[in-house]
Short mmCIF file of C-alpha atoms in Angstrom, two decimals:
data_model
loop_
_atom_site.label_atom_id
_atom_site.label_comp_id
_atom_site.label_asym_id
_atom_site.label_seq_id
_atom_site.Cartn_x
_atom_site.Cartn_y
_atom_site.Cartn_z
CA MET L 1 0.00 0.00 0.00
CA ARG L 2 1.03 3.61 -0.39
CA TYR L 3 2.09 5.84 2.47
CA ALA L 4 2.10 9.63 2.72
CA TYR L 5 4.54 10.29 5.54
CA ALA L 6 3.56 6.92 7.15
CA LEU L 7 1.01 6.31 4.37
CA THR L 8 -0.72 3.04 3.61
CA GLY L 9 -3.07 2.39 0.69
CA ALA L 10 -6.57 3.78 1.20
CA LEU L 11 -9.94 5.21 0.21
CA LEU L 12 -11.71 8.55 0.35
CA LEU L 13 -15.12 9.97 -0.21
CA GLY L 14 -16.84 13.20 -1.18
CA GLY L 15 -20.33 14.65 -1.20
CA THR L 16 -22.83 17.07 0.29
CA ALA L 17 -25.66 16.55 2.71
CA ALA L 18 -26.61 19.75 4.47
CA SER L 19 -25.71 23.41 4.11
CA LEU L 20 -25.43 26.45 6.32
CA ALA L 21 -27.05 29.77 5.45
CA PHE L 22 -24.95 32.76 6.52
CA GLN L 23 -26.67 36.05 7.27
CA ASN L 24 -24.48 39.02 6.47
CA PRO L 25 -24.60 41.77 9.12
CA ALA L 26 -25.91 45.02 7.71
CA THR L 27 -23.66 47.29 9.78
CA ALA L 28 -21.24 46.37 12.57
CA GLN L 29 -19.02 43.31 12.39
CA ILE L 30 -20.24 40.51 14.68
CA ALA L 31 -18.97 37.09 15.65
CA GLN L 32 -19.29 34.52 12.88
CA ASN L 33 -21.30 32.27 15.19
CA GLU L 34 -23.38 34.99 16.83
CA PRO L 35 -26.88 33.67 17.68
CA GLY L 36 -29.04 34.27 14.65
CA ALA L 37 -26.07 34.73 12.31
CA ILE L 38 -26.22 31.10 11.21
CA SER L 39 -29.36 29.13 10.57
CA ALA L 40 -29.41 25.46 9.71
CA ALA L 41 -30.82 25.05 6.23
CA ALA L 42 -33.15 22.21 5.35
CA PRO L 43 -31.54 19.43 3.30
CA ARG L 44 -31.73 20.13 -0.42
CA GLY L 45 -34.41 18.36 -2.38
CA GLY L 46 -33.62 14.70 -2.77
CA ALA L 47 -30.95 14.57 -0.04
CA PRO L 48 -31.26 11.14 1.60
CA MET L 49 -31.99 10.49 5.26
CA SER L 50 -30.02 7.29 4.65
CA PHE L 51 -27.31 6.30 2.18
CA ALA L 52 -28.89 2.88 1.66
CA ASP L 53 -30.75 3.54 -1.60
CA MET L 54 -27.75 5.30 -3.14
CA VAL L 55 -25.36 2.54 -2.08
CA ALA L 56 -27.66 -0.13 -3.51
CA LYS L 57 -27.38 1.53 -6.92
CA LEU L 58 -23.62 2.17 -6.76
CA GLN L 59 -22.23 -0.92 -5.09
CA PRO L 60 -22.57 -3.27 -8.11
CA ALA L 61 -20.03 -1.11 -10.00
CA VAL L 62 -17.37 -1.46 -7.28
CA VAL L 63 -15.06 -4.45 -7.65
CA ASN L 64 -12.39 -6.41 -5.83
CA ILE L 65 -9.02 -6.67 -7.55
CA SER L 66 -6.50 -9.37 -6.72
CA THR L 67 -3.21 -10.38 -8.29
CA THR L 68 -1.08 -13.49 -8.22
CA GLN L 69 2.63 -12.80 -8.25
CA LYS L 70 5.91 -14.66 -8.27
CA VAL L 71 8.63 -13.28 -6.05
CA THR L 72 12.27 -14.29 -6.38
CA VAL L 73 14.11 -14.08 -3.06
CA GLN L 74 17.62 -14.95 -1.98
CA GLN L 75 17.58 -18.18 -0.04
CA GLN L 76 19.15 -18.20 3.38
CA ALA L 77 22.65 -19.59 3.45
CA ASN L 78 23.18 -22.94 5.20
CA PRO L 79 24.78 -22.19 8.58
CA PHE L 80 25.73 -25.87 8.91
CA ALA L 81 27.54 -26.14 5.57
CA GLY L 82 30.57 -28.42 5.86
CA THR L 83 29.22 -30.21 8.94
CA PRO L 84 27.31 -33.51 9.31
CA PHE L 85 24.12 -31.41 9.63
CA GLY L 86 24.54 -29.65 6.27
CA ASP L 87 22.34 -32.08 4.29
CA LEU L 88 19.66 -32.03 7.01
CA PHE L 89 19.40 -28.24 6.80
CA GLY L 90 19.17 -28.50 3.03
CA GLN L 91 16.00 -30.61 3.32
CA PHE L 92 14.19 -27.54 4.67
CA GLY L 93 15.13 -25.22 1.83
CA GLY L 94 18.45 -23.91 3.11
CA GLY L 95 20.62 -25.68 0.56
CA GLY L 96 23.44 -28.05 1.33
CA GLY L 97 26.18 -25.64 0.26
CA GLY L 98 27.59 -22.59 1.91
CA GLY L 99 25.56 -20.06 -0.13
CA GLY L 100 21.79 -19.62 -0.54
CA ALA L 101 20.36 -20.03 -4.05
CA PRO L 102 17.48 -17.79 -5.23
CA VAL L 103 14.02 -19.32 -4.79
CA THR L 104 10.68 -18.31 -6.29
CA ARG L 105 7.63 -17.94 -4.09
CA GLU L 106 4.03 -17.03 -4.73
CA GLY L 107 2.57 -13.72 -3.58
CA GLN L 108 -0.77 -11.93 -3.71
CA SER L 109 -2.17 -8.42 -3.48
CA LEU L 110 -5.68 -7.15 -2.82
CA GLY L 111 -7.33 -3.85 -3.59
CA SER L 112 -10.43 -2.17 -4.94
CA GLY L 113 -11.56 -0.63 -8.20
CA PHE L 114 -14.68 0.39 -10.09
CA LEU L 115 -16.18 -0.04 -13.54
CA ILE L 116 -16.42 3.08 -15.69
CA SER L 117 -18.05 1.53 -18.77
CA ALA L 118 -20.55 -1.19 -19.62
CA ASP L 119 -17.96 -2.97 -21.76
CA GLY L 120 -15.63 -3.61 -18.82
CA TYR L 121 -13.07 -0.84 -18.30
CA VAL L 122 -11.96 -0.78 -14.64
CA VAL L 123 -10.12 2.00 -12.77
CA THR L 124 -7.81 1.28 -9.84
CA ASN L 125 -4.52 2.41 -8.32
CA ASN L 126 -1.29 1.45 -10.01
CA HIS L 127 0.13 0.12 -6.76
CA VAL L 128 -2.76 -2.36 -6.48
CA ILE L 129 -1.67 -4.21 -9.63
CA ALA L 130 2.06 -3.45 -9.60
CA PRO L 131 4.73 -5.93 -8.45
CA ALA L 132 4.75 -5.87 -4.67
CA ALA L 133 8.53 -6.10 -4.26
CA LYS L 134 11.81 -6.06 -6.10
CA GLY L 135 12.14 -9.28 -8.06
CA ALA L 136 8.37 -9.84 -8.24
CA THR L 137 6.34 -10.31 -11.41
CA VAL L 138 2.56 -10.16 -11.78
CA GLU L 139 1.26 -13.41 -13.25
CA SER L 140 -2.47 -12.62 -13.39
CA ILE L 141 -5.08 -10.05 -12.36
CA THR L 142 -8.59 -11.07 -11.25
CA VAL L 143 -11.59 -8.76 -10.96
CA THR L 144 -14.47 -9.94 -8.76
CA LEU L 145 -17.88 -8.28 -8.97
CA GLN L 146 -20.42 -7.90 -6.19
CA ASP L 147 -22.29 -10.98 -7.40
CA ARG L 148 -18.98 -12.90 -6.96
CA LYS L 149 -18.45 -13.45 -10.65
CA GLU L 150 -14.75 -13.49 -11.45
CA TYR L 151 -13.06 -12.21 -14.59
CA LYS L 152 -9.45 -12.31 -15.70
CA ALA L 153 -8.36 -8.74 -16.38
CA LYS L 154 -5.98 -7.32 -18.97
CA LEU L 155 -3.81 -4.38 -18.01
CA ILE L 156 -4.54 -1.63 -20.55
CA GLY L 157 -2.35 1.12 -19.12
CA ARG L 158 -0.67 2.36 -15.97
CA ASP L 159 0.76 5.66 -14.77
CA PRO L 160 2.96 5.29 -11.66
CA THR L 161 3.35 9.06 -11.30
CA SER L 162 -0.37 9.60 -10.61
CA ASP L 163 -0.82 6.05 -9.21
CA LEU L 164 -3.59 5.24 -11.69
CA ALA L 165 -4.21 2.14 -13.80
CA VAL L 166 -6.88 0.94 -16.23
CA LEU L 167 -7.89 -2.72 -16.63
CA LYS L 168 -10.26 -4.40 -19.08
CA ILE L 169 -12.54 -7.39 -18.49
CA VAL L 170 -14.81 -9.11 -21.01
CA SER L 171 -18.39 -10.05 -20.09
CA PRO L 172 -21.14 -11.60 -22.26
CA THR L 173 -23.58 -9.03 -20.88
CA PRO L 174 -23.30 -5.27 -20.19
CA LEU L 175 -21.77 -4.48 -16.80
CA PRO L 176 -22.90 -1.94 -14.19
CA PHE L 177 -20.69 1.14 -14.16
CA VAL L 178 -20.40 4.65 -12.71
CA LYS L 179 -19.27 7.97 -14.15
CA LEU L 180 -16.54 10.30 -12.99
CA GLY L 181 -17.88 13.60 -11.64
CA ASP L 182 -16.57 17.13 -11.14
CA SER L 183 -14.28 17.14 -8.11
CA THR L 184 -13.66 20.90 -8.37
CA ARG L 185 -17.09 21.47 -6.83
CA ALA L 186 -16.28 19.47 -3.69
CA ARG L 187 -16.23 21.63 -0.57
CA VAL L 188 -14.80 21.06 2.86
CA GLY L 189 -17.64 19.67 4.97
CA ASP L 190 -19.45 17.87 2.13
CA TRP L 191 -20.65 14.36 2.86
CA VAL L 192 -18.86 11.57 1.01
CA VAL L 193 -19.32 7.79 0.81
CA ALA L 194 -16.62 5.22 0.14
CA ILE L 195 -17.17 1.67 -1.07
CA GLY L 196 -14.31 -0.81 -1.19
CA GLN L 197 -12.76 -4.07 -0.07
CA PRO L 198 -10.79 -3.33 3.13
CA PHE L 199 -8.69 -6.29 4.28
CA GLY L 200 -10.43 -8.41 1.62
CA LEU L 201 -13.72 -8.35 3.53
CA GLY L 202 -15.84 -7.71 0.44
CA GLY L 203 -18.10 -4.76 -0.25
CA THR L 204 -17.78 -2.35 2.68
CA VAL L 205 -19.38 1.09 2.90
CA THR L 206 -18.12 3.98 5.02
CA ALA L 207 -19.19 7.62 5.18
CA GLY L 208 -17.58 10.86 6.29
CA ILE L 209 -16.93 14.36 5.08
CA VAL L 210 -14.41 16.14 2.91
CA SER L 211 -11.76 17.26 5.40
CA ALA L 212 -9.66 19.29 2.95
CA VAL L 213 -9.18 19.90 -0.76
CA HIS L 214 -5.93 20.59 -2.61
CA ARG L 215 -4.12 18.69 0.14
CA SER L 216 -0.40 18.09 -0.37
CA THR L 217 1.14 15.02 1.28
CA GLY L 218 4.73 16.12 0.70
CA GLN L 219 5.52 13.56 -1.98
CA PRO L 220 8.05 14.47 -4.67
CA GLY L 221 6.94 14.84 -8.26
CA PRO L 222 4.20 16.60 -10.21
CA PHE L 223 1.21 14.82 -8.69
CA ASP L 224 0.65 15.74 -5.06
CA THR L 225 -2.83 17.23 -4.77
CA PHE L 226 -5.50 15.19 -3.02
CA ILE L 227 -8.94 15.35 -1.45
CA GLN L 228 -8.68 14.54 2.25
CA THR L 229 -11.48 12.75 4.10
CA ASP L 230 -12.25 11.33 7.53
CA ALA L 231 -14.27 8.45 6.08
CA ALA L 232 -12.86 5.15 7.33
CA ILE L 233 -10.21 4.01 4.86
CA ASN L 234 -8.07 0.94 5.40
CA GLN L 235 -5.71 -1.38 3.57
CA GLY L 236 -7.51 -2.88 0.59
CA ASN L 237 -9.59 0.24 -0.07
CA SER L 238 -6.96 1.53 -2.49
CA GLY L 239 -8.37 2.15 -5.95
CA GLY L 240 -11.98 2.34 -4.82
CA PRO L 241 -14.34 5.24 -5.54
CA MET L 242 -15.28 8.22 -3.39
CA PHE L 243 -18.86 9.34 -4.07
CA ASN L 244 -20.69 12.55 -3.32
CA LEU L 245 -24.41 12.52 -2.48
CA ASN L 246 -25.30 12.78 -6.15
CA GLY L 247 -23.62 9.41 -6.66
CA GLU L 248 -20.78 10.96 -8.66
CA VAL L 249 -17.24 9.67 -8.32
CA ILE L 250 -15.26 12.70 -7.15
CA GLY L 251 -12.16 10.83 -5.99
CA ILE L 252 -10.17 7.63 -6.31
CA ASN L 253 -9.00 6.48 -2.90
CA SER L 254 -5.24 6.20 -2.89
CA GLN L 255 -3.55 6.70 0.48
CA ILE L 256 -4.03 7.02 4.20
CA TYR L 257 -1.96 8.69 6.88
CA SER L 258 -1.34 6.15 9.61
CA GLN L 259 1.26 5.20 12.17
CA SER L 260 -0.29 1.78 12.74
CA GLY L 261 -1.45 0.76 9.26
CA GLY L 262 -5.10 1.22 10.24
CA ASN L 263 -7.55 4.08 9.80
CA ILE L 264 -7.15 7.14 12.01
CA GLY L 265 -9.48 9.38 10.03
CA ILE L 266 -6.98 10.84 7.55
CA GLY L 267 -7.30 9.49 4.02
CA PHE L 268 -6.51 10.86 0.59
CA ALA L 269 -8.19 10.49 -2.80
CA ILE L 270 -7.02 11.44 -6.27
CA PRO L 271 -9.41 14.17 -7.51
CA ALA L 272 -11.60 12.85 -10.34
CA THR L 273 -11.19 15.96 -12.46
CA GLU L 274 -7.40 15.55 -12.48
CA ALA L 275 -7.70 11.80 -13.11
CA LYS L 276 -10.01 12.10 -16.15
CA PRO L 277 -7.45 13.09 -18.82
CA ILE L 278 -4.95 10.56 -17.49
CA LEU L 279 -7.52 7.74 -17.60
CA ALA L 280 -8.63 8.77 -21.10
CA THR L 281 -5.01 8.47 -22.29
CA LEU L 282 -4.52 5.09 -20.59
CA MET L 283 -7.76 3.70 -22.06
CA LYS L 284 -6.33 4.37 -25.53
CA GLY L 285 -3.24 2.37 -24.61
CA ASP L 286 -1.09 5.50 -24.78
CA THR L 287 1.58 6.68 -22.35
CA VAL L 288 0.92 9.82 -20.31
CA LYS L 289 3.38 12.54 -21.36
CA ARG L 290 4.18 15.49 -19.12
CA GLY L 291 6.25 18.62 -19.47
CA TYR L 292 9.76 18.72 -18.01
CA LEU L 293 11.94 21.68 -17.07
CA GLY L 294 15.05 19.88 -15.84
CA VAL L 295 15.41 21.55 -12.46
CA GLY L 296 15.51 20.51 -8.83
CA ILE L 297 12.93 22.30 -6.69
CA GLN L 298 12.56 23.19 -3.03
CA ARG L 299 9.39 24.51 -1.47
CA MET L 300 9.47 27.90 0.21
CA THR L 301 9.58 27.39 3.95
CA ASP L 302 8.99 30.28 6.33
CA ASP L 303 12.75 30.37 7.05
CA ILE L 304 13.71 30.51 3.38
CA ALA L 305 11.09 33.18 2.65
CA GLY L 306 12.38 35.23 5.60
CA ALA L 307 15.98 34.92 4.42
CA LEU L 308 15.02 36.17 0.96
CA GLY L 309 12.63 38.83 2.22
CA LEU L 310 9.75 37.30 0.25
CA PRO L 311 6.15 36.44 1.22
CA LYS L 312 5.73 32.87 2.40
CA ASP L 313 3.64 30.30 0.50
CA GLN L 314 4.47 32.00 -2.79
CA GLY L 315 6.80 30.45 -5.33
CA GLU L 316 9.39 27.68 -5.17
CA ILE L 317 13.15 27.94 -5.22
CA ILE L 318 15.35 26.35 -7.87
CA GLY L 319 17.98 24.20 -6.17
CA ARG L 320 19.60 22.54 -9.16
CA VAL L 321 19.59 23.16 -12.90
CA GLU L 322 20.28 20.20 -15.18
CA PRO L 323 23.09 21.14 -17.60
CA GLY L 324 21.73 21.44 -21.14
CA GLY L 325 18.13 20.99 -19.95
CA PRO L 326 15.16 23.23 -20.77
CA GLY L 327 15.63 25.29 -17.60
CA ALA L 328 19.31 25.87 -18.28
CA LYS L 329 18.58 26.92 -21.87
CA ALA L 330 15.96 29.36 -20.58
CA GLY L 331 18.53 30.97 -18.27
CA LEU L 332 17.30 29.63 -14.92
CA ARG L 333 19.86 29.58 -12.10
CA ALA L 334 20.10 27.91 -8.75
CA GLY L 335 18.57 30.29 -6.22
CA ASP L 336 15.93 31.67 -8.57
CA VAL L 337 12.43 31.77 -7.11
CA VAL L 338 9.73 30.89 -9.66
CA VAL L 339 6.50 32.60 -8.62
CA ALA L 340 4.27 31.98 -11.67
CA ILE L 341 3.94 29.85 -14.80
CA ASN L 342 2.03 31.40 -17.71
CA GLY L 343 0.52 33.87 -15.25
CA GLU L 344 -0.68 31.21 -12.80
CA ALA L 345 0.78 31.63 -9.33
CA VAL L 346 2.98 28.90 -7.88
CA THR L 347 1.51 27.99 -4.47
CA PRO L 348 1.53 24.97 -2.13
CA GLU L 349 -1.70 23.88 -3.87
CA ARG L 350 -0.48 24.49 -7.43
CA THR L 351 3.18 23.54 -7.36
CA LEU L 352 5.81 24.30 -9.94
CA SER L 353 6.11 20.58 -10.74
CA SER L 354 2.39 20.20 -11.43
CA LEU L 355 2.15 23.37 -13.53
CA VAL L 356 5.12 22.35 -15.68
CA ALA L 357 3.86 18.77 -15.97
CA ASN L 358 0.55 20.04 -17.36
CA ALA L 359 2.37 21.79 -20.21
CA ALA L 360 2.55 19.79 -23.44
CA PRO L 361 6.06 18.63 -24.31
CA GLY L 362 7.48 20.97 -26.96
CA SER L 363 5.38 23.92 -25.84
CA SER L 364 6.75 27.23 -24.57
CA ILE L 365 5.98 28.46 -21.05
CA ARG L 366 6.55 31.85 -19.42
CA LEU L 367 8.33 31.84 -16.07
CA ASP L 368 8.02 34.75 -13.65
CA VAL L 369 11.21 34.64 -11.59
CA ILE L 370 12.58 36.61 -8.65
CA ARG L 371 16.38 36.83 -8.80
CA ASP L 372 18.39 38.95 -6.35
CA GLY L 373 15.17 40.60 -5.21
CA LYS L 374 14.13 41.64 -8.72
CA ARG L 375 11.32 40.17 -10.81
CA GLN L 376 12.01 39.10 -14.37
CA THR L 377 10.49 36.90 -17.07
CA LEU L 378 12.07 33.90 -18.79
CA ASN L 379 10.72 31.68 -21.55
CA ALA L 380 11.37 27.94 -21.65
CA THR L 381 10.48 25.17 -24.09
CA VAL L 382 9.61 22.09 -22.05
CA THR L 383 10.61 18.58 -23.06
CA THR L 384 9.05 15.22 -22.13
CA ARG L 385 9.35 14.30 -18.47
CA PRO L 386 11.48 11.16 -17.91
CA THR L 387 10.17 8.32 -15.77
CA ASP L 388 10.41 8.59 -11.99
CA ASP L 389 13.21 5.99 -11.98
CA GLN L 390 15.18 7.95 -14.58
CA ILE L 391 14.79 11.16 -12.60
CA ALA L 392 15.90 9.40 -9.41
CA ALA L 393 19.01 8.17 -11.24
CA LEU L 394 19.79 11.73 -12.36
CA THR L 395 19.31 13.40 -9.00
CA GLY L 396 19.93 10.69 -6.43
CA GLY L 397 22.95 10.51 -4.16
CA GLU L 398 23.89 9.49 -0.68
CA ASP L 399 25.50 11.73 1.90
CA GLY L 400 29.25 11.65 1.61
CA GLU L 401 31.36 10.55 4.55
CA ASP L 402 33.17 13.14 6.61
CA GLY L 403 36.50 13.30 4.80
CA LEU L 404 37.64 16.60 6.27
CA PRO L 405 41.22 16.72 7.50
CA GLY L 406 41.82 17.77 11.06
CA ASP L 407 43.43 21.11 11.86
CA ASP L 408 46.78 19.39 12.34
CA ASP L 409 46.56 17.62 8.95
CA SER L 410 45.54 20.53 6.75
CA GLY L 411 47.49 23.48 5.56
CA THR L 412 44.37 25.60 6.03
CA GLN L 413 42.63 25.62 9.39
CA THR L 414 38.92 26.26 9.83
CA ALA L 415 38.08 29.87 10.65
CA PRO L 416 34.96 31.31 12.22
CA ALA L 417 32.73 32.39 9.38
CA SER L 418 30.36 34.24 11.64
CA SER L 419 29.49 33.93 15.28
CA SER L 420 26.06 35.23 14.22
CA ILE L 421 25.15 31.89 12.63
CA GLY L 422 27.50 29.64 14.59
CA ILE L 423 29.68 27.95 11.96
CA ALA L 424 33.38 27.71 11.16
CA VAL L 425 34.48 27.08 7.58
CA GLN L 426 37.53 26.71 5.37
CA PRO L 427 38.03 26.95 1.60
CA LEU L 428 37.07 23.85 -0.39
CA THR L 429 40.27 22.43 -1.92
CA PRO L 430 40.42 19.65 -4.55
CA GLN L 431 41.84 17.29 -1.90
CA ILE L 432 38.95 17.96 0.49
CA ALA L 433 36.43 17.68 -2.34
CA ARG L 434 37.75 14.20 -3.23
CA SER L 435 37.62 13.16 0.42
CA LEU L 436 34.01 14.30 0.70
CA GLY L 437 32.92 12.77 -2.59
CA VAL L 438 31.99 16.20 -3.90
CA ASP L 439 32.01 16.86 -7.64
CA SER L 440 35.16 18.62 -8.78
CA THR L 441 33.13 21.45 -10.33
CA VAL L 442 31.71 22.52 -6.94
CA GLN L 443 33.27 25.62 -5.40
CA GLY L 444 32.76 27.19 -2.00
CA VAL L 445 33.64 26.71 1.65
CA VAL L 446 33.34 23.56 3.70
CA VAL L 447 31.87 23.46 7.21
CA GLY L 448 34.45 22.35 9.72
CA ALA L 449 32.50 22.95 12.93
CA VAL L 450 29.08 24.11 14.07
CA ASP L 451 27.85 25.56 17.36
CA PRO L 452 25.37 22.97 18.69
CA SER L 453 23.39 25.73 20.44
CA SER L 454 22.76 27.58 17.17
CA ASP L 455 20.10 27.03 14.52
CA ALA L 456 22.90 25.94 12.18
CA GLY L 457 23.83 23.28 14.72
CA GLN L 458 20.46 21.64 14.13
CA LYS L 459 20.69 21.79 10.33
CA LEU L 460 24.31 21.69 9.18
CA LYS L 461 27.02 19.14 9.73
CA ARG L 462 30.76 18.90 9.32
CA GLY L 463 31.55 18.34 5.64
CA ASP L 464 28.68 20.38 4.18
CA VAL L 465 29.86 22.63 1.36
CA ILE L 466 28.42 26.15 1.14
CA SER L 467 28.58 27.56 -2.38
CA ALA L 468 26.58 30.75 -1.83
CA VAL L 469 24.94 32.78 0.91
CA ASN L 470 21.88 34.82 -0.05
CA SER L 471 22.69 34.03 -3.72
CA GLN L 472 26.20 35.53 -3.42
CA PRO L 473 29.11 33.12 -4.11
CA VAL L 474 31.45 32.48 -1.18
CA ARG L 475 35.01 31.18 -1.29
CA THR L 476 36.38 32.17 2.13
CA ALA L 477 35.22 32.54 5.70
CA ALA L 478 35.45 36.32 5.25
CA ASP L 479 32.95 36.14 2.39
CA VAL L 480 30.44 34.36 4.59
CA ALA L 481 30.96 36.73 7.53
CA ARG L 482 30.51 39.80 5.31
CA ILE L 483 27.22 38.61 3.78
CA VAL L 484 25.79 37.51 7.14
CA ALA L 485 26.70 40.89 8.66
CA ALA L 486 24.94 42.71 5.80
CA ALA L 487 21.80 40.58 6.26
CA LYS L 488 21.84 41.27 9.98
CA SER L 489 22.15 45.02 9.39
CA ALA L 490 19.22 44.86 6.98
CA GLY L 491 17.07 43.27 9.69
CA ARG L 492 16.81 39.85 8.03
CA PRO L 493 16.00 37.04 10.51
CA SER L 494 18.05 34.45 8.61
CA VAL L 495 20.37 33.83 5.67
CA LEU L 496 19.92 31.34 2.84
CA LEU L 497 22.72 28.85 2.23
CA ASN L 498 23.22 26.94 -1.02
CA LEU L 499 24.61 23.57 0.07
CA THR L 500 26.22 20.47 -1.37
CA ARG L 501 26.15 17.41 0.85
CA GLY L 502 28.12 14.51 -0.59
CA ARG L 503 26.83 13.88 -4.11
CA THR L 504 23.63 15.86 -3.50
CA SER L 505 23.89 19.47 -4.62
CA GLY L 506 21.49 22.39 -4.95
CA VAL L 507 20.11 22.14 -1.42
CA PHE L 508 18.88 25.44 0.02
CA MET L 509 18.69 25.85 3.76
CA ALA L 510 17.79 28.92 5.81
CA VAL L 511 19.83 29.43 8.98
CA LYS L 512 18.71 31.88 11.65
CA ILE L 513 20.94 34.75 12.66
CA LYS L 514 21.60 34.99 16.36
#
């Protein structure tokens, strides 16, 4: 199952049941909940006192999805190899030799889905029908209807980025199905109903409300906007539909937030309106293509916004620019803050990744950028976004080990960069760069010590390389001290450091000034 933070696969729901009528005060401002300011409105015409009739109509279109898989695992080595007990251990699958041979085992997965056409197209989550582990292969997919009829399903298309998949089953008679609705009309507080197969228990119905819309779960990539619900969602609900009270599918249950693996009232669904074009592409057997800018992105935290003197929750900062990529060709630089794409503001709800991904490969987009406190416009021609695995290969990297020489071993000792931020640095030499595993093209100063009582002490570590402070390149401790002093004089609460940590570069971190 999928996890957001501690996420496991799940379901969500959306709908409306009752409304509140707000009376606007004619003159003086009064409390929002002043007696008489709010009156409970009668349920709209046709709103049910019970969900039973609606569920009876919708439930036949919700299905159970199961897979059979083969998983190749490394067999445990025989601890008794070379002893009289070696052959005995081998009888139980350990092998008679000193090393364990790979073995193939059977596996299964369970989830939910729903029919979207009478001729058997089924929507579910990609992770429901994907291999469950490294070395696993999916042998077959089975769709089971409410009447317990089973059908072998063919995988028509999958999109791991959005976690959506489309299957096809063949039936001699038309099948019950439901339509995707307009999720943009969902409001916080609307009633929603979820139908799925939690823990393989068969058709299970839960109800709740929309807890939030445009919810980000902090996942990387261009698809991180969900509908949040408190309807009970558990493992096995993944891929099932979230209905509003009109019986429209407004979400596809995808994840839950949980520390135990069970429902705690925080579930997430893929909005139907965003899923529609993706599903339409998959049903044709085509691959979903998204725009790509070739940059690494960091969200604007309060600390980073304060260091740059910018409003929070507006824009995202460029941490890395892929050489020769669309962003580099457009003139983007590390440290630029992109605040809008084609006039649409970059916000926590509409991220830079999602806005770029929605652009057709080959098209031109206009970037509104803040650089060194000044706003400017750049134009970029986006290319086709690589797969998530390809992007991970381009940007991945582990923290390098601390290869800094001690003061007695180095010709250059660490010097206090600034007592105002609590770090001591020294110039980055080729020898130190090799020791740290840092690319030879990186320039800057390397952190030799941090004051554990400072904000930097909680964020930086020995061996971090600082290339720039507040977008100004630094090569010596004096450079750092000068820029920090200027920020302090200007009343800035923090400074923004451009870091390289091991093989990971383009990391921006705000450090508070004492």
